[in-house]
Amino acid sequence: MDKHTTQASLLDRLKAHAASNSIPMHMPGHKRNTELLGTDLPYNIDITEIDGFDNLHGASGILKEYMQEIADFYGTKRSHYLVNGSTCGILAGIRTATRRGGKIAVARNCHKSVYHAIELFGLESVYLMPEMDETFGIHGGVSTASIADTLKQHPDTQLVILTSPTYEGVVSDIAAIAGICHERSIPLLVDEAHGSHFNFSEHFPASAITLGADIVIQSLHKTLPSLTMTSLAHLNGDLIRPEEMARQLAIFESSSPSYVLMASIDRCFRLLRDEGGHLFESYNNRLNEFSEKMKQLQHLKVLCHGKDNPAMHPTFFAFDQGKILISAQGTGLSGQKFSEMLRSEYHIEMEMAYGDHALAMTSVCDTAAAMDALADALLAIDGTLDSKSGGHTLYNGTLLFSLPEKQCEIWQALESEKVDCPIENAIGQTAAEYVWAYPPGIPLLVPGERISNGFIRQIHALLEKGTKVYSDADGLPKNIRIIHHGSLAH
């Protein structure tokens, strides 16, 4: 039995049901028939909303109790299981906090799901540009001054949306930003998809949940031991109606939620609640040992590790040390080539490679042997490099170095007549499609934005370095889709 409650875990309940003699005349169609299907996949615990197992989108039994346990532990007003990833939580949260056609302030480095919400709900977007970190050529935090100025200029803003931490681990001053928003009774939504581990250790930045954010979306599967697509949505304060958030989640989340995934959420939470203290202490020690070894690097750089430290990055309010961003800038080695070397020579698969960078994501589940292997590989590769074989280019990453000029709203561009245009002739035209590098899924160009010479140079630089760049119409690098002259939707 759990030392905090007499309630069995969801996984235990599912196992008990699988061992019963219950005949499943209900979904799913595999009928838990492991004799036919084998046991490689968890068919025996994959059920639907049958008696005794509650209903996620009208929870009044065990699922309500499990989610209340999470809310009590995190100190939130409401917490919801998400089994469609953080995307469904972001869509539901934005719809809950806005009226159709309303205005929202959005950090321009947000995930593409935020832009999809702008498109779906016909919203007017006002973009917040993060500060730039010149040392690594990445986005820093969103400044409190930019938030205050934007809300002063746009007092009719209905919602502010930030990503913190970023994909690279950069954290903004959420407490101060929440204060600025709340002075005007404007709710703050924080995409904390990459910061779900913040709640479990003082060795990491404080979670937006504790800093005043009204809606916080976390991807458990990104940095905690939980299955892919498992996330949480948290509500705080009085600016968001809990019943409306629940209604919107029923729209954007599957009406047949996976009990396997929900059991993974429950198991992850129980493990970290009960054993998180020593797990995170050991994890922190492994990160510190890694960072100490990185001081030996002569050519590669690791963000906020080794010789690099947060004090060298004034645009960071805080940093998630669990993110290991490696820069090969100035060595002649691209991030893509660097990742290929790690894969082929050291059997290390990185999370992401773009421009001159490669990103390793770590968690409490990384063993000391795995961290040592990464450190040894970086030192070995570093020993083969020199710092004179390549130059620095401004357009070295998947990032925006200046805010593109918005010509119209996203939905207007997408509902207009579109034509394909050779990319060399597209300067000055208005984009009618998204362009992004994935991961991390942050749009380089959003429908309705003016295509600049700098954007085209950036695309070419990324492609030359082996970074995959995508567009809706899949015409790159030759063509890009633009609004046909005179056909702007109104």
CSV table of C-alpha atoms in Angstrom, one decimal:
chain,number,residue,atom,x,y,z
A,1,MET,CA,0.0,0.0,0.0
A,2,ASP,CA,1.1,3.6,-0.7
A,3,LYS,CA,2.3,5.3,2.5
A,4,HIS,CA,0.3,8.4,1.6
A,5,THR,CA,-3.0,6.8,0.9
A,6,THR,CA,-4.8,3.5,1.2
A,7,GLN,CA,-5.9,3.8,-2.5
A,8,ALA,CA,-4.3,1.3,-4.9
A,9,SER,CA,-2.5,2.7,-7.9
A,10,LEU,CA,-4.2,2.8,-11.2
A,11,LEU,CA,-1.8,0.2,-12.5
A,12,ASP,CA,-2.6,-2.1,-9.7
A,13,ARG,CA,-6.3,-1.7,-10.4
A,14,LEU,CA,-5.8,-2.5,-14.0
A,15,LYS,CA,-3.7,-5.6,-13.3
A,16,ALA,CA,-6.3,-6.8,-10.9
A,17,HIS,CA,-9.0,-6.4,-13.5
A,18,ALA,CA,-6.9,-8.2,-16.1
A,19,ALA,CA,-6.6,-11.1,-13.7
A,20,SER,CA,-10.3,-11.3,-13.1
A,21,ASN,CA,-12.7,-13.5,-15.1
A,22,SER,CA,-14.5,-10.5,-16.6
A,23,ILE,CA,-15.5,-11.1,-20.2
A,24,PRO,CA,-14.9,-7.9,-22.2
A,25,MET,CA,-18.0,-7.2,-24.4
A,26,HIS,CA,-16.8,-3.6,-24.8
A,27,MET,CA,-14.0,-1.7,-26.5
A,28,PRO,CA,-11.1,-2.0,-27.3
A,29,GLY,CA,-11.3,-4.5,-30.1
A,30,HIS,CA,-8.2,-6.5,-29.0
A,31,LYS,CA,-10.3,-7.9,-26.1
A,32,ARG,CA,-7.2,-8.4,-24.0
A,33,ASN,CA,-6.6,-11.6,-26.1
A,34,THR,CA,-2.9,-12.1,-25.3
A,35,GLU,CA,-3.1,-15.7,-26.5
A,36,LEU,CA,-3.7,-14.3,-30.0
A,37,LEU,CA,-1.7,-11.1,-29.8
A,38,GLY,CA,1.1,-11.9,-27.5
A,39,THR,CA,2.4,-9.9,-24.5
A,40,ASP,CA,4.8,-7.5,-26.1
A,41,LEU,CA,2.2,-4.7,-25.8
A,42,PRO,CA,0.1,-4.1,-22.7
A,43,TYR,CA,-3.2,-5.4,-24.1
A,44,ASN,CA,-4.2,-6.9,-20.7
A,45,ILE,CA,-4.4,-3.5,-19.0
A,46,ASP,CA,-5.8,-1.5,-22.0
A,47,ILE,CA,-9.4,-0.9,-21.2
A,48,THR,CA,-12.1,1.6,-21.8
A,49,GLU,CA,-14.4,3.5,-19.3
A,50,ILE,CA,-16.0,0.4,-17.7
A,51,ASP,CA,-17.6,0.2,-14.3
A,52,GLY,CA,-15.3,1.1,-11.5
A,53,PHE,CA,-12.7,2.9,-13.7
A,54,ASP,CA,-14.4,6.3,-14.0
A,55,ASN,CA,-14.5,8.7,-17.0
A,56,LEU,CA,-11.7,11.2,-17.5
A,57,HIS,CA,-14.1,13.8,-19.0
A,58,GLY,CA,-16.6,13.6,-16.2
A,59,ALA,CA,-14.5,12.2,-13.5
A,60,SER,CA,-16.4,11.4,-10.2
A,61,GLY,CA,-14.6,8.3,-9.0
A,62,ILE,CA,-11.0,7.0,-9.0
A,63,LEU,CA,-9.7,9.3,-11.8
A,64,LYS,CA,-11.1,12.3,-9.9
A,65,GLU,CA,-9.3,11.0,-6.8
A,66,TYR,CA,-6.0,10.5,-8.6
A,67,MET,CA,-6.1,14.0,-10.1
A,68,GLN,CA,-7.0,15.5,-6.8
A,69,GLU,CA,-3.9,13.8,-5.3
A,70,ILE,CA,-1.8,15.6,-7.9
A,71,ALA,CA,-3.5,18.9,-7.3
A,72,ASP,CA,-3.0,18.6,-3.5
A,73,PHE,CA,0.7,17.7,-4.0
A,74,TYR,CA,1.4,20.5,-6.5
A,75,GLY,CA,-0.8,23.0,-4.6
A,76,THR,CA,-3.0,23.8,-7.6
A,77,LYS,CA,-6.7,24.6,-7.8
A,78,ARG,CA,-7.2,21.9,-10.4
A,79,SER,CA,-4.9,19.4,-12.2
A,80,HIS,CA,-5.9,17.4,-15.2
A,81,TYR,CA,-4.5,14.3,-16.9
A,82,LEU,CA,-3.5,14.9,-20.5
A,83,VAL,CA,-3.1,11.9,-22.8
A,84,ASN,CA,-2.8,13.8,-26.1
A,85,GLY,CA,0.4,15.5,-25.0
A,86,SER,CA,0.8,19.1,-24.0
A,87,THR,CA,-0.7,20.2,-27.3
A,88,CYS,CA,-4.3,19.5,-26.2
A,89,GLY,CA,-3.7,21.4,-22.9
A,90,ILE,CA,-2.4,24.4,-24.7
A,91,LEU,CA,-5.3,24.5,-27.2
A,92,ALA,CA,-7.8,24.0,-24.4
A,93,GLY,CA,-6.1,26.6,-22.2
A,94,ILE,CA,-6.1,29.3,-24.8
A,95,ARG,CA,-9.7,28.7,-25.8
A,96,THR,CA,-10.7,28.8,-22.2
A,97,ALA,CA,-9.0,32.2,-21.6
A,98,THR,CA,-10.1,34.0,-24.7
A,99,ARG,CA,-13.1,35.0,-26.7
A,100,ARG,CA,-13.2,34.3,-30.5
A,101,GLY,CA,-11.4,37.1,-32.3
A,102,GLY,CA,-9.8,38.4,-29.1
A,103,LYS,CA,-6.2,39.6,-28.7
A,104,ILE,CA,-3.4,37.7,-27.1
A,105,ALA,CA,0.3,38.5,-26.4
A,106,VAL,CA,2.5,35.6,-27.4
A,107,ALA,CA,6.2,35.0,-27.1
A,108,ARG,CA,7.4,34.5,-30.7
A,109,ASN,CA,9.4,31.3,-29.7
A,110,CYS,CA,6.2,29.4,-28.6
A,111,HIS,CA,5.4,25.9,-29.8
A,112,LYS,CA,3.4,25.7,-33.1
A,113,SER,CA,0.3,24.5,-31.1
A,114,VAL,CA,0.0,28.1,-29.9
A,115,TYR,CA,-0.2,29.3,-33.5
A,116,HIS,CA,-2.7,26.7,-34.3
A,117,ALA,CA,-4.9,28.0,-31.5
A,118,ILE,CA,-4.6,31.6,-33.0
A,119,GLU,CA,-5.6,30.1,-36.3
A,120,LEU,CA,-8.5,28.1,-35.0
A,121,PHE,CA,-10.0,30.8,-32.8
A,122,GLY,CA,-9.5,33.7,-35.1
A,123,LEU,CA,-7.3,35.5,-32.6
A,124,GLU,CA,-5.3,38.7,-33.0
A,125,SER,CA,-1.7,38.1,-32.0
A,126,VAL,CA,0.7,40.5,-30.5
A,127,TYR,CA,4.2,39.0,-30.4
A,128,LEU,CA,6.7,39.3,-27.6
A,129,MET,CA,10.3,38.9,-28.8
A,130,PRO,CA,12.7,37.1,-26.4
A,131,GLU,CA,16.0,38.7,-25.8
A,132,MET,CA,18.9,37.2,-27.6
A,133,ASP,CA,21.8,35.4,-26.1
A,134,GLU,CA,24.7,36.5,-28.2
A,135,THR,CA,27.2,34.0,-26.8
A,136,PHE,CA,25.3,30.9,-28.1
A,137,GLY,CA,23.0,32.6,-30.6
A,138,ILE,CA,19.8,31.4,-28.9
A,139,HIS,CA,16.8,33.0,-27.4
A,140,GLY,CA,17.1,34.2,-23.8
A,141,GLY,CA,14.2,35.0,-21.6
A,142,VAL,CA,11.3,37.3,-22.3
A,143,SER,CA,11.9,40.5,-20.3
A,144,THR,CA,9.5,41.9,-17.8
A,145,ALA,CA,9.9,45.3,-19.6
A,146,SER,CA,8.6,43.9,-22.9
A,147,ILE,CA,5.6,42.4,-21.1
A,148,ALA,CA,4.8,45.7,-19.3
A,149,ASP,CA,5.2,47.7,-22.5
A,150,THR,CA,3.1,45.4,-24.6
A,151,LEU,CA,0.2,45.3,-22.1
A,152,LYS,CA,0.3,49.1,-21.8
A,153,GLN,CA,0.0,49.4,-25.6
A,154,HIS,CA,-2.6,46.7,-25.8
A,155,PRO,CA,-4.8,46.9,-22.7
A,156,ASP,CA,-7.4,44.8,-24.3
A,157,THR,CA,-5.1,41.7,-24.3
A,158,GLN,CA,-7.0,38.7,-23.0
A,159,LEU,CA,-4.1,36.3,-22.4
A,160,VAL,CA,-0.3,36.3,-22.2
A,161,ILE,CA,1.5,33.1,-23.3
A,162,LEU,CA,5.1,32.2,-22.6
A,163,THR,CA,7.4,29.2,-23.0
A,164,SER,CA,9.5,28.7,-19.9
A,165,PRO,CA,11.8,26.8,-19.9
A,166,THR,CA,12.7,26.9,-23.5
A,167,TYR,CA,13.8,23.8,-25.4
A,168,GLU,CA,17.4,24.8,-24.5
A,169,GLY,CA,16.5,25.3,-20.8
A,170,VAL,CA,16.2,29.1,-20.5
A,171,VAL,CA,13.8,30.3,-17.8
A,172,SER,CA,12.0,33.7,-17.7
A,173,ASP,CA,11.1,35.6,-14.6
A,174,ILE,CA,7.6,34.1,-14.3
A,175,ALA,CA,6.8,35.6,-10.8
A,176,ALA,CA,7.4,39.2,-12.0
A,177,ILE,CA,5.6,38.6,-15.3
A,178,ALA,CA,2.6,37.1,-13.5
A,179,GLY,CA,2.5,40.1,-11.3
A,180,ILE,CA,2.5,42.5,-14.3
A,181,CYS,CA,-0.3,40.5,-15.9
A,182,HIS,CA,-2.4,40.3,-12.8
A,183,GLU,CA,-2.2,44.0,-12.2
A,184,ARG,CA,-4.4,44.2,-15.3
A,185,SER,CA,-6.4,41.1,-14.5
A,186,ILE,CA,-4.9,39.3,-17.5
A,187,PRO,CA,-4.2,35.6,-17.1
A,188,LEU,CA,-0.8,34.1,-17.8
A,189,LEU,CA,-0.4,30.7,-19.5
A,190,VAL,CA,3.0,29.1,-19.3
A,191,ASP,CA,4.0,26.3,-21.6
A,192,GLU,CA,6.2,24.5,-19.1
A,193,ALA,CA,6.3,21.3,-21.2
A,194,HIS,CA,10.1,21.0,-20.7
A,195,GLY,CA,10.0,21.8,-16.9
A,196,SER,CA,7.8,19.1,-15.4
A,197,HIS,CA,10.7,18.1,-13.2
A,198,PHE,CA,10.9,21.6,-11.6
A,199,ASN,CA,8.4,20.6,-9.0
A,200,PHE,CA,10.5,17.9,-7.4
A,201,SER,CA,13.9,19.4,-6.6
A,202,GLU,CA,15.3,22.6,-5.3
A,203,HIS,CA,18.3,22.0,-7.6
A,204,PHE,CA,16.2,23.2,-10.5
A,205,PRO,CA,14.3,26.5,-11.1
A,206,ALA,CA,10.9,27.0,-9.4
A,207,SER,CA,7.9,25.9,-11.4
A,208,ALA,CA,5.5,28.4,-12.8
A,209,ILE,CA,2.8,26.6,-10.8
A,210,THR,CA,4.3,28.2,-7.6
A,211,LEU,CA,5.1,31.6,-9.2
A,212,GLY,CA,1.6,32.8,-10.0
A,213,ALA,CA,0.9,31.5,-13.5
A,214,ASP,CA,-2.9,30.8,-14.1
A,215,ILE,CA,-2.5,27.9,-16.5
A,216,VAL,CA,0.6,25.7,-16.6
A,217,ILE,CA,1.0,22.9,-19.1
A,218,GLN,CA,3.7,20.2,-18.4
A,219,SER,CA,4.9,17.3,-20.5
A,220,LEU,CA,5.7,14.5,-18.0
A,221,HIS,CA,7.1,12.4,-20.8
A,222,LYS,CA,9.8,15.0,-21.8
A,223,THR,CA,11.8,15.1,-18.6
A,224,LEU,CA,10.2,12.6,-16.2
A,225,PRO,CA,9.7,8.8,-16.2
A,226,SER,CA,6.4,8.6,-18.0
A,227,LEU,CA,5.2,7.3,-21.4
A,228,THR,CA,5.1,9.5,-24.5
A,229,MET,CA,2.0,11.7,-24.8
A,230,THR,CA,1.5,12.0,-21.0
A,231,SER,CA,1.1,15.5,-19.7
A,232,LEU,CA,-0.6,17.6,-17.0
A,233,ALA,CA,-2.7,20.8,-17.1
A,234,HIS,CA,-2.7,22.9,-13.9
A,235,LEU,CA,-5.0,25.7,-13.0
A,236,ASN,CA,-4.5,28.4,-10.3
A,237,GLY,CA,-6.1,31.7,-9.3
A,238,ASP,CA,-9.5,33.1,-10.1
A,239,LEU,CA,-9.0,34.3,-13.7
A,240,ILE,CA,-9.7,30.9,-15.3
A,241,ARG,CA,-13.0,29.1,-15.0
A,242,PRO,CA,-12.3,25.5,-14.1
A,243,GLU,CA,-15.5,24.2,-15.6
A,244,GLU,CA,-14.7,25.8,-18.9
A,245,MET,CA,-11.2,24.4,-18.9
A,246,ALA,CA,-12.7,20.9,-18.4
A,247,ARG,CA,-15.2,21.5,-21.2
A,248,GLN,CA,-12.5,22.6,-23.6
A,249,LEU,CA,-10.3,19.6,-22.7
A,250,ALA,CA,-13.2,17.3,-23.6
A,251,ILE,CA,-13.1,19.0,-27.1
A,252,PHE,CA,-9.4,18.8,-27.7
A,253,GLU,CA,-8.5,15.6,-25.9
A,254,SER,CA,-9.5,12.1,-27.0
A,255,SER,CA,-12.9,10.9,-25.7
A,256,SER,CA,-11.3,7.5,-25.4
A,257,PRO,CA,-8.3,8.2,-23.2
A,258,SER,CA,-5.7,5.5,-22.8
A,259,TYR,CA,-5.7,3.9,-19.4
A,260,VAL,CA,-2.2,2.7,-20.1
A,261,LEU,CA,-1.1,6.3,-20.4
A,262,MET,CA,-3.1,7.4,-17.4
A,263,ALA,CA,-1.5,4.6,-15.4
A,264,SER,CA,1.9,5.9,-16.5
A,265,ILE,CA,1.0,9.3,-15.2
A,266,ASP,CA,-0.1,7.9,-11.8
A,267,ARG,CA,3.0,5.7,-11.6
A,268,CYS,CA,5.3,8.6,-12.4
A,269,PHE,CA,3.7,10.8,-9.8
A,270,ARG,CA,3.8,8.2,-7.1
A,271,LEU,CA,7.5,7.3,-7.8
A,272,LEU,CA,8.6,10.9,-7.6
A,273,ARG,CA,6.4,11.8,-4.7
A,274,ASP,CA,7.7,8.9,-2.6
A,275,GLU,CA,11.3,8.6,-3.9
A,276,GLY,CA,12.0,11.9,-5.7
A,277,GLY,CA,14.2,13.3,-3.0
A,278,HIS,CA,17.0,10.8,-3.4
A,279,LEU,CA,16.5,10.3,-7.1
A,280,PHE,CA,16.9,14.0,-7.8
A,281,GLU,CA,19.8,14.3,-5.4
A,282,SER,CA,21.7,11.6,-7.3
A,283,TYR,CA,20.7,13.2,-10.6
A,284,ASN,CA,22.0,16.6,-9.5
A,285,ASN,CA,25.3,14.9,-8.5
A,286,ARG,CA,25.6,13.3,-11.9
A,287,LEU,CA,25.0,16.7,-13.6
A,288,ASN,CA,27.6,18.4,-11.4
A,289,GLU,CA,30.2,15.7,-12.2
A,290,PHE,CA,29.4,16.1,-15.9
A,291,SER,CA,29.8,19.8,-15.7
A,292,GLU,CA,33.1,19.5,-13.9
A,293,LYS,CA,34.4,17.3,-16.7
A,294,MET,CA,33.3,19.8,-19.3
A,295,LYS,CA,35.9,22.3,-18.0
A,296,GLN,CA,38.4,20.3,-20.0
A,297,LEU,CA,36.8,21.2,-23.3
A,298,GLN,CA,39.0,23.4,-25.6
A,299,HIS,CA,36.8,24.0,-28.6
A,300,LEU,CA,33.3,22.8,-28.0
A,301,LYS,CA,31.1,24.7,-25.5
A,302,VAL,CA,28.3,23.5,-23.3
A,303,LEU,CA,25.7,26.0,-22.2
A,304,CYS,CA,25.9,26.8,-18.5
A,305,HIS,CA,28.2,23.8,-17.9
A,306,GLY,CA,32.0,23.5,-17.7
A,307,LYS,CA,33.7,26.9,-18.2
A,308,ASP,CA,30.3,28.4,-19.2
A,309,ASN,CA,28.0,29.6,-16.4
A,310,PRO,CA,24.6,31.4,-16.1
A,311,ALA,CA,26.4,34.7,-15.1
A,312,MET,CA,27.7,34.8,-18.7
A,313,HIS,CA,24.1,34.9,-20.0
A,314,PRO,CA,22.4,38.1,-18.7
A,315,THR,CA,19.2,37.4,-20.7
A,316,PHE,CA,18.6,34.2,-18.6
A,317,PHE,CA,16.6,34.7,-15.5
A,318,ALA,CA,17.4,31.0,-14.6
A,319,PHE,CA,18.6,27.9,-16.4
A,320,ASP,CA,17.6,24.2,-16.3
A,321,GLN,CA,20.9,22.4,-15.8
A,322,GLY,CA,19.3,19.2,-17.1
A,323,LYS,CA,19.6,20.5,-20.6
A,324,ILE,CA,22.9,20.0,-22.3
A,325,LEU,CA,23.3,22.3,-25.3
A,326,ILE,CA,26.5,21.8,-27.1
A,327,SER,CA,27.9,24.5,-29.5
A,328,ALA,CA,30.4,23.5,-32.2
A,329,GLN,CA,30.5,27.1,-33.4
A,330,GLY,CA,33.8,28.1,-35.0
A,331,THR,CA,35.0,24.5,-35.3
A,332,GLY,CA,33.7,23.8,-38.8
A,333,LEU,CA,31.5,21.1,-37.4
A,334,SER,CA,27.8,21.4,-37.8
A,335,GLY,CA,25.3,20.3,-35.2
A,336,GLN,CA,24.0,17.7,-37.6
A,337,LYS,CA,27.5,16.3,-38.3
A,338,PHE,CA,28.3,16.4,-34.6
A,339,SER,CA,25.2,14.4,-33.8
A,340,GLU,CA,26.0,11.9,-36.5
A,341,MET,CA,29.4,11.3,-35.0
A,342,LEU,CA,27.9,10.7,-31.6
A,343,ARG,CA,25.4,8.2,-33.1
A,344,SER,CA,27.8,6.3,-35.3
A,345,GLU,CA,30.9,6.3,-33.2
A,346,TYR,CA,29.6,6.4,-29.6
A,347,HIS,CA,26.0,5.0,-29.9
A,348,ILE,CA,24.6,8.2,-28.4
A,349,GLU,CA,21.3,9.5,-29.9
A,350,MET,CA,20.8,13.2,-29.3
A,351,GLU,CA,17.5,15.0,-28.9
A,352,MET,CA,18.1,17.6,-31.5
A,353,ALA,CA,20.6,19.0,-33.9
A,354,TYR,CA,20.4,22.4,-35.6
A,355,GLY,CA,22.8,24.9,-37.1
A,356,ASP,CA,26.0,24.7,-35.0
A,357,HIS,CA,24.2,23.1,-32.0
A,358,ALA,CA,23.2,19.7,-30.6
A,359,LEU,CA,21.0,19.1,-27.6
A,360,ALA,CA,21.1,16.3,-25.1
A,361,MET,CA,18.1,16.0,-22.7
A,362,THR,CA,18.7,14.3,-19.4
A,363,SER,CA,16.5,13.1,-16.5
A,364,VAL,CA,16.6,11.2,-13.3
A,365,CYS,CA,16.6,8.0,-15.4
A,366,ASP,CA,20.0,8.7,-17.0
A,367,THR,CA,22.6,6.4,-15.3
A,368,ALA,CA,26.0,7.4,-14.2
A,369,ALA,CA,27.4,5.2,-17.0
A,370,ALA,CA,25.3,7.1,-19.6
A,371,MET,CA,26.4,10.5,-18.4
A,372,ASP,CA,30.0,9.3,-18.3
A,373,ALA,CA,29.7,8.1,-21.9
A,374,LEU,CA,28.4,11.4,-23.1
A,375,ALA,CA,31.1,13.3,-21.3
A,376,ASP,CA,33.8,11.0,-22.6
A,377,ALA,CA,32.5,11.3,-26.2
A,378,LEU,CA,32.4,15.1,-26.0
A,379,LEU,CA,36.0,15.2,-24.7
A,380,ALA,CA,37.2,12.7,-27.4
A,381,ILE,CA,35.6,14.7,-30.2
A,382,ASP,CA,36.8,17.9,-28.8
A,383,GLY,CA,40.4,16.6,-29.0
A,384,THR,CA,40.1,16.2,-32.8
A,385,LEU,CA,38.9,19.8,-33.4
A,386,ASP,CA,40.5,23.2,-33.7
A,387,SER,CA,38.9,26.5,-33.5
A,388,LYS,CA,40.1,28.0,-36.8
A,389,SER,CA,38.5,25.7,-39.3
A,390,GLY,CA,35.1,27.4,-39.4
A,391,GLY,CA,33.6,30.8,-39.1
A,392,HIS,CA,30.7,32.2,-37.3
A,393,THR,CA,27.4,32.9,-39.1
A,394,LEU,CA,24.6,35.0,-37.6
A,395,TYR,CA,22.0,32.6,-39.0
A,396,ASN,CA,23.4,29.5,-37.3
A,397,GLY,CA,20.3,28.2,-35.6
A,398,THR,CA,16.6,27.6,-36.0
A,399,LEU,CA,15.9,30.9,-34.3
A,400,LEU,CA,14.5,34.3,-35.2
A,401,PHE,CA,17.0,37.0,-34.6
A,402,SER,CA,14.5,39.8,-35.2
A,403,LEU,CA,10.7,39.9,-35.2
A,404,PRO,CA,9.2,39.3,-38.6
A,405,GLU,CA,6.8,42.0,-39.8
A,406,LYS,CA,3.2,40.9,-39.5
A,407,GLN,CA,1.1,41.8,-42.5
A,408,CYS,CA,-2.1,40.1,-41.4
A,409,GLU,CA,-3.5,37.6,-39.0
A,410,ILE,CA,-2.7,33.9,-39.3
A,411,TRP,CA,-6.2,32.8,-40.2
A,412,GLN,CA,-6.5,35.6,-42.8
A,413,ALA,CA,-3.4,34.3,-44.6
A,414,LEU,CA,-4.5,30.7,-44.5
A,415,GLU,CA,-8.0,31.5,-45.8
A,416,SER,CA,-6.7,33.6,-48.7
A,417,GLU,CA,-5.9,32.5,-52.2
A,418,LYS,CA,-2.4,31.1,-52.2
A,419,VAL,CA,0.3,30.5,-54.9
A,420,ASP,CA,3.7,28.9,-54.9
A,421,CYS,CA,6.5,31.3,-55.4
A,422,PRO,CA,10.2,30.5,-56.1
A,423,ILE,CA,12.0,31.4,-52.9
A,424,GLU,CA,14.4,33.8,-54.6
A,425,ASN,CA,11.4,35.9,-55.7
A,426,ALA,CA,9.6,35.8,-52.4
A,427,ILE,CA,11.2,38.7,-50.6
A,428,GLY,CA,8.6,41.2,-49.6
A,429,GLN,CA,5.7,38.8,-50.1
A,430,THR,CA,3.4,37.6,-47.4
A,431,ALA,CA,3.7,34.0,-46.2
A,432,ALA,CA,0.7,31.7,-46.6
A,433,GLU,CA,2.2,28.7,-44.8
A,434,TYR,CA,4.3,27.8,-41.7
A,435,VAL,CA,8.0,27.1,-42.0
A,436,TRP,CA,9.7,25.3,-39.1
A,437,ALA,CA,12.5,23.1,-38.0
A,438,TYR,CA,11.5,20.1,-35.9
A,439,PRO,CA,12.3,19.7,-33.2
A,440,PRO,CA,11.6,22.0,-31.5
A,441,GLY,CA,8.6,23.0,-33.6
A,442,ILE,CA,8.9,26.7,-33.2
A,443,PRO,CA,7.9,28.4,-36.5
A,444,LEU,CA,10.6,30.3,-38.3
A,445,LEU,CA,7.9,31.9,-40.4
A,446,VAL,CA,4.1,32.2,-39.6
A,447,PRO,CA,1.3,32.8,-42.1
A,448,GLY,CA,0.7,36.5,-42.5
A,449,GLU,CA,4.4,37.5,-41.9
A,450,ARG,CA,6.5,39.3,-44.5
A,451,ILE,CA,9.2,37.2,-46.1
A,452,SER,CA,12.5,38.9,-45.6
A,453,ASN,CA,16.0,38.5,-47.1
A,454,GLY,CA,17.2,37.6,-43.7
A,455,PHE,CA,14.7,34.7,-43.5
A,456,ILE,CA,15.8,33.3,-46.8
A,457,ARG,CA,19.5,33.5,-45.9
A,458,GLN,CA,18.7,31.7,-42.6
A,459,ILE,CA,16.9,28.9,-44.5
A,460,HIS,CA,19.8,28.4,-46.8
A,461,ALA,CA,22.3,28.4,-43.9
A,462,LEU,CA,20.2,25.8,-42.0
A,463,LEU,CA,19.9,23.6,-45.1
A,464,GLU,CA,23.7,23.9,-45.8
A,465,LYS,CA,24.3,22.6,-42.2
A,466,GLY,CA,22.0,19.6,-42.7
A,467,THR,CA,19.1,20.9,-40.6
A,468,LYS,CA,15.8,19.7,-41.8
A,469,VAL,CA,13.4,22.6,-42.6
A,470,TYR,CA,9.7,21.9,-43.2
A,471,SER,CA,6.8,23.8,-44.7
A,472,ASP,CA,3.1,23.1,-45.0
A,473,ALA,CA,3.3,22.7,-48.8
A,474,ASP,CA,6.6,20.9,-48.6
A,475,GLY,CA,8.1,23.1,-51.4
A,476,LEU,CA,11.3,24.1,-49.7
A,477,PRO,CA,14.0,24.8,-50.6
A,478,LYS,CA,12.7,25.7,-54.1
A,479,ASN,CA,9.3,27.2,-53.4
A,480,ILE,CA,7.4,28.9,-50.7
A,481,ARG,CA,3.6,29.5,-50.5
A,482,ILE,CA,2.5,33.1,-50.5
A,483,ILE,CA,-0.8,35.1,-50.5
A,484,HIS,CA,-1.9,35.8,-54.0
A,485,HIS,CA,-1.9,39.5,-54.6
A,486,GLY,CA,-5.2,41.1,-53.7
A,487,SER,CA,-6.8,38.0,-52.2
A,488,LEU,CA,-6.4,38.7,-48.5
A,489,ALA,CA,-9.3,37.2,-46.5
A,490,HIS,CA,-11.3,39.5,-44.3
